[in-house]
XYZ file of N, CA, C and O in Angstrom:
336
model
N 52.691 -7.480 49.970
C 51.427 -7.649 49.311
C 51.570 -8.662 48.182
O 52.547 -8.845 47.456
N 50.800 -9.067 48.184
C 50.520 -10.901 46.663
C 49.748 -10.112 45.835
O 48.943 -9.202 46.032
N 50.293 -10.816 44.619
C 49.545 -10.461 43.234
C 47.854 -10.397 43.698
O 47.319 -9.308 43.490
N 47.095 -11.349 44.232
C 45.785 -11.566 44.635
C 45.585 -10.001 45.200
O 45.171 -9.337 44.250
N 45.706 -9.278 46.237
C 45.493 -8.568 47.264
C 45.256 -7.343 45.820
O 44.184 -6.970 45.344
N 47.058 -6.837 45.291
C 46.418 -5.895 44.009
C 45.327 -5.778 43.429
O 44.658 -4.744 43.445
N 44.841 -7.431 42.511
C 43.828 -7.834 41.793
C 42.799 -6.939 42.215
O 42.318 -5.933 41.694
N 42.536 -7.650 43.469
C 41.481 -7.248 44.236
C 41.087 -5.509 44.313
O 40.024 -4.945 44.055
N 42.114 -5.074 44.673
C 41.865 -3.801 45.041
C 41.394 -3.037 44.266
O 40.440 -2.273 44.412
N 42.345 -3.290 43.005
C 41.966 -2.857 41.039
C 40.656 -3.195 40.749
O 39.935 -2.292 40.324
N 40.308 -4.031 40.854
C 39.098 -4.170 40.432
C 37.829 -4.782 41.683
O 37.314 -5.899 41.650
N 37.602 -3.899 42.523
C 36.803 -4.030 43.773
C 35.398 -3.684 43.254
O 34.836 -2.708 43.751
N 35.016 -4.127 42.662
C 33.179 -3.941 41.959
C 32.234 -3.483 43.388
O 31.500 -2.504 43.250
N 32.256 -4.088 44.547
C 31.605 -3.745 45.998
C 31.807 -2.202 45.718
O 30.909 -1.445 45.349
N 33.165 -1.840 45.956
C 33.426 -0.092 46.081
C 32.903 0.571 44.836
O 32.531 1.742 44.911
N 32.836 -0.153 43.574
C 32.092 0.639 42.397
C 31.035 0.647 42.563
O 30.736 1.840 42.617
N 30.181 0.071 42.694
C 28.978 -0.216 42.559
C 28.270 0.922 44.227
O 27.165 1.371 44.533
N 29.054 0.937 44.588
C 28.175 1.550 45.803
C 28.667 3.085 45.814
O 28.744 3.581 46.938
N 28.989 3.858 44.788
C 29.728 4.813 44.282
C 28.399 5.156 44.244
O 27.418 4.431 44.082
N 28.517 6.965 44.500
C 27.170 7.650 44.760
C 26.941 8.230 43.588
O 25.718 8.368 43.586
N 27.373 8.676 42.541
C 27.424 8.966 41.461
C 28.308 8.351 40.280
O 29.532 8.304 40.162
N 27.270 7.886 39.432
C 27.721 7.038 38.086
C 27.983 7.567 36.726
O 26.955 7.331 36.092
N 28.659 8.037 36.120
C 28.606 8.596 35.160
C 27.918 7.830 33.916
O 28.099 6.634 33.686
N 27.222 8.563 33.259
C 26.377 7.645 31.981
C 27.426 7.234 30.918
O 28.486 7.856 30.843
N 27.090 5.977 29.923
C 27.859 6.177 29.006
C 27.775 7.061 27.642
O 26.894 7.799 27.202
N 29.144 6.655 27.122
C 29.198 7.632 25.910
C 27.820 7.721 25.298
O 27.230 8.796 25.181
N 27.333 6.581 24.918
C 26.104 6.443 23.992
C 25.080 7.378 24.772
O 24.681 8.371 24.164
N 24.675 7.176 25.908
C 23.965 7.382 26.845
C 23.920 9.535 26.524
O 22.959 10.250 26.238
N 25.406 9.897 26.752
C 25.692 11.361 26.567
C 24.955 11.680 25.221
O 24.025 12.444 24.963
N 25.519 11.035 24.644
C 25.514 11.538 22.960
C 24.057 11.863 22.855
O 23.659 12.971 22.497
N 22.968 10.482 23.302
C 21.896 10.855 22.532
C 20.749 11.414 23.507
O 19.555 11.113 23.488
N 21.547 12.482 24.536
C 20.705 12.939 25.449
C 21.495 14.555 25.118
O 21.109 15.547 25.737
N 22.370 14.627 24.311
C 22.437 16.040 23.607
C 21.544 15.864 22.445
O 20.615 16.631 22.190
N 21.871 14.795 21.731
C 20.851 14.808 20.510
C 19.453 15.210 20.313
O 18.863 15.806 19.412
N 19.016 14.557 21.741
C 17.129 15.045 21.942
C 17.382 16.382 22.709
O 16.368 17.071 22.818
N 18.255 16.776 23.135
C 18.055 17.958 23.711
C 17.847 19.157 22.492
O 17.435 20.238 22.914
N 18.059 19.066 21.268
C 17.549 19.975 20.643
C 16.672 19.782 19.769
O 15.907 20.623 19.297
N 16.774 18.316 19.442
C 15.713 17.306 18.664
C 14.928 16.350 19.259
O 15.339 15.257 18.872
N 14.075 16.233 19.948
C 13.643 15.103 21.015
C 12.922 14.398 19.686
O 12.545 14.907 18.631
N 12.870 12.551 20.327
C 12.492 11.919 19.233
C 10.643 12.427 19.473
O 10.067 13.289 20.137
N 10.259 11.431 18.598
C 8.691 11.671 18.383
C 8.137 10.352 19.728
O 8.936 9.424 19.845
N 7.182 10.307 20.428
C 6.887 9.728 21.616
C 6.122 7.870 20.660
O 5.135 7.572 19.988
N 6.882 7.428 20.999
C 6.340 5.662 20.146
C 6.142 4.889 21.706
O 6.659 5.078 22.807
N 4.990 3.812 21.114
C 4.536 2.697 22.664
C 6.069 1.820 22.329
O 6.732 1.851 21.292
N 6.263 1.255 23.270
C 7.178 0.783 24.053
C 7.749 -0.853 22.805
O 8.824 -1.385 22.526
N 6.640 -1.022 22.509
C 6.259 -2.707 21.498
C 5.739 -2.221 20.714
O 4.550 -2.300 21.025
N 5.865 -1.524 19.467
C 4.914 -0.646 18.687
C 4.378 -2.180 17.863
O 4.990 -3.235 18.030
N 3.570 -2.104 17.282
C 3.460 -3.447 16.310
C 3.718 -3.211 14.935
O 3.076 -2.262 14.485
N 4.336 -3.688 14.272
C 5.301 -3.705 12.954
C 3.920 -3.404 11.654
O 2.754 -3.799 11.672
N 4.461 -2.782 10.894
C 3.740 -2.268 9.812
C 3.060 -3.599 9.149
O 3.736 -4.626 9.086
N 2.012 -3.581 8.763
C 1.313 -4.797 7.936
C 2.101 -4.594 6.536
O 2.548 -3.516 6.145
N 2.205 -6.105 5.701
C 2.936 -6.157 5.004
C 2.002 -6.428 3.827
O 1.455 -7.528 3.747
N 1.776 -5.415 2.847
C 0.889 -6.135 1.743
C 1.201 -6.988 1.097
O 2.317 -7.284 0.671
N 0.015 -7.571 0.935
C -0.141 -9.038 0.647
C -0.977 -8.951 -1.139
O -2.059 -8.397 -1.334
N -0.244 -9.550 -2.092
C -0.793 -9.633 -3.019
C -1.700 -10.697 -2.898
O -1.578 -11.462 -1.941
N -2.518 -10.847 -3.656
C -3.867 -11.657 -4.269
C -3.202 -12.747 -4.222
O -2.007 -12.937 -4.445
N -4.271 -13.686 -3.827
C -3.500 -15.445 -4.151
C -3.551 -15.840 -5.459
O -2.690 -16.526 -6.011
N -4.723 -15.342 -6.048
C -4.816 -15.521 -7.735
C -3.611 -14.954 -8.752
O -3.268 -15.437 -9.831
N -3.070 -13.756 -8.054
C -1.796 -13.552 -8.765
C -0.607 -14.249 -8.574
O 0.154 -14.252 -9.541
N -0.253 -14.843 -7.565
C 0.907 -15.274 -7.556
C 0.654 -16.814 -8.750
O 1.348 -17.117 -9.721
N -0.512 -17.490 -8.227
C -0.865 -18.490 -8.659
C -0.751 -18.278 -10.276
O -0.328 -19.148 -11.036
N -1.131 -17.167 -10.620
C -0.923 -16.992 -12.477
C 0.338 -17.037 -12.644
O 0.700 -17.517 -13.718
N 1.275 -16.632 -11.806
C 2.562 -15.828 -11.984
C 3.050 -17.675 -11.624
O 4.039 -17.455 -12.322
N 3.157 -18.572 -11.368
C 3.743 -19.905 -11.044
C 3.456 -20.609 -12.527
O 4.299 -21.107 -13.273
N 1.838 -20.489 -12.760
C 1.668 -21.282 -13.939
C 2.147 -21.101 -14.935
O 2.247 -21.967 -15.804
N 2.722 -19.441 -15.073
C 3.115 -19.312 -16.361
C 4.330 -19.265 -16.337
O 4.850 -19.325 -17.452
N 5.223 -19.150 -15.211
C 6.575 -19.569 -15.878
C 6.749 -21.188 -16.079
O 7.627 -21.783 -16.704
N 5.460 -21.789 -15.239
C 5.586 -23.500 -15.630
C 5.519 -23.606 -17.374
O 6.327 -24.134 -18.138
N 4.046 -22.785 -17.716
C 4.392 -22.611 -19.384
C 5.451 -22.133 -19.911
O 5.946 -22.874 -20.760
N 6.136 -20.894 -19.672
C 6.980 -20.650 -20.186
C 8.404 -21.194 -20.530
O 9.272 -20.859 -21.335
N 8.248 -22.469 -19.300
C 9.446 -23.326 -19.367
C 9.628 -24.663 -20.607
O 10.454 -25.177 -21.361
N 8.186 -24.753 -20.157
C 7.405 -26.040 -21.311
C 7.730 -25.638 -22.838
O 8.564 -26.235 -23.519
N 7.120 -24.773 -23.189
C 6.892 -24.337 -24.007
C 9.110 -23.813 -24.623
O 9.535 -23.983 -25.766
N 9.799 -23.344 -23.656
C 11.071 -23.407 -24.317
C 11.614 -24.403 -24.656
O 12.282 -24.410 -25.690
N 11.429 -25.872 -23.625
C 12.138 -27.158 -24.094
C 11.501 -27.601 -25.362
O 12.244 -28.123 -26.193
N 9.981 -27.446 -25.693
C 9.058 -27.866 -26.718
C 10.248 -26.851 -27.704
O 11.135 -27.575 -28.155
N 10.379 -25.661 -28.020
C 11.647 -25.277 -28.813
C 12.422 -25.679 -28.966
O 12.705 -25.671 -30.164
N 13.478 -26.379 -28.045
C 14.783 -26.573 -27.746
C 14.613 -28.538 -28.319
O 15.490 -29.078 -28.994
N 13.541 -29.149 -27.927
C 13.897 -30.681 -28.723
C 13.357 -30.185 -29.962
O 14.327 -30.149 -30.718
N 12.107 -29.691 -30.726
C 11.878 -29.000 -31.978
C 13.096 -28.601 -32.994
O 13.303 -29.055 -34.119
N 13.758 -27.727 -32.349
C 15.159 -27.437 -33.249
C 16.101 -28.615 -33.151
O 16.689 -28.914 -34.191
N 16.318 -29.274 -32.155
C 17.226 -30.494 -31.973
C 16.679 -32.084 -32.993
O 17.180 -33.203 -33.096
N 15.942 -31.700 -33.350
C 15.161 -32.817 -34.004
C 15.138 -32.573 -35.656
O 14.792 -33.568 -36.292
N 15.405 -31.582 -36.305
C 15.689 -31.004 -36.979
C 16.432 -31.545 -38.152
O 16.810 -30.788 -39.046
């Protein structure tokens, strides 16, 4: 027998695959004890994602201008004392 012929035999996917019984995997076990005493809650398949609140455009817009002031207004400090 040639290394090839072993290969083959070891790993014959035709003979797996046509195996009459498949065992599930681990994951598969685990979380089919898990719902067996806890079943999840029943969700659609594509649920659609929670809406995301949305603040006011007027607030953000205050919230931009004033750290633009607040920046202004520190260098107006910062050459003020430097000038000194």
């Amino acid at each position: 027998m040639t290394e090839q012929d072993d290969w083959e035999r070891e790993f014959d996917h035709r003979w797996a695959n046509s195996a009459e019984h498949k065992e599930p995997s681990a994951r598969a076990r685990m979380l089919a004890a898990r719902w067996k005493e806890n079943p999840p809650n029943p969700a659609p398949f594509r649920a659609d994602p929670e809406p995301v609140p949305r603040r006011a455009s007027w607030a953000s817009t205050a919230v931009v201008f004033g750290c633009v002031i607040a920046v202004m207004v520190l260098i107006g400090l910062l050459q003020f004392g430097s000038s000194r």
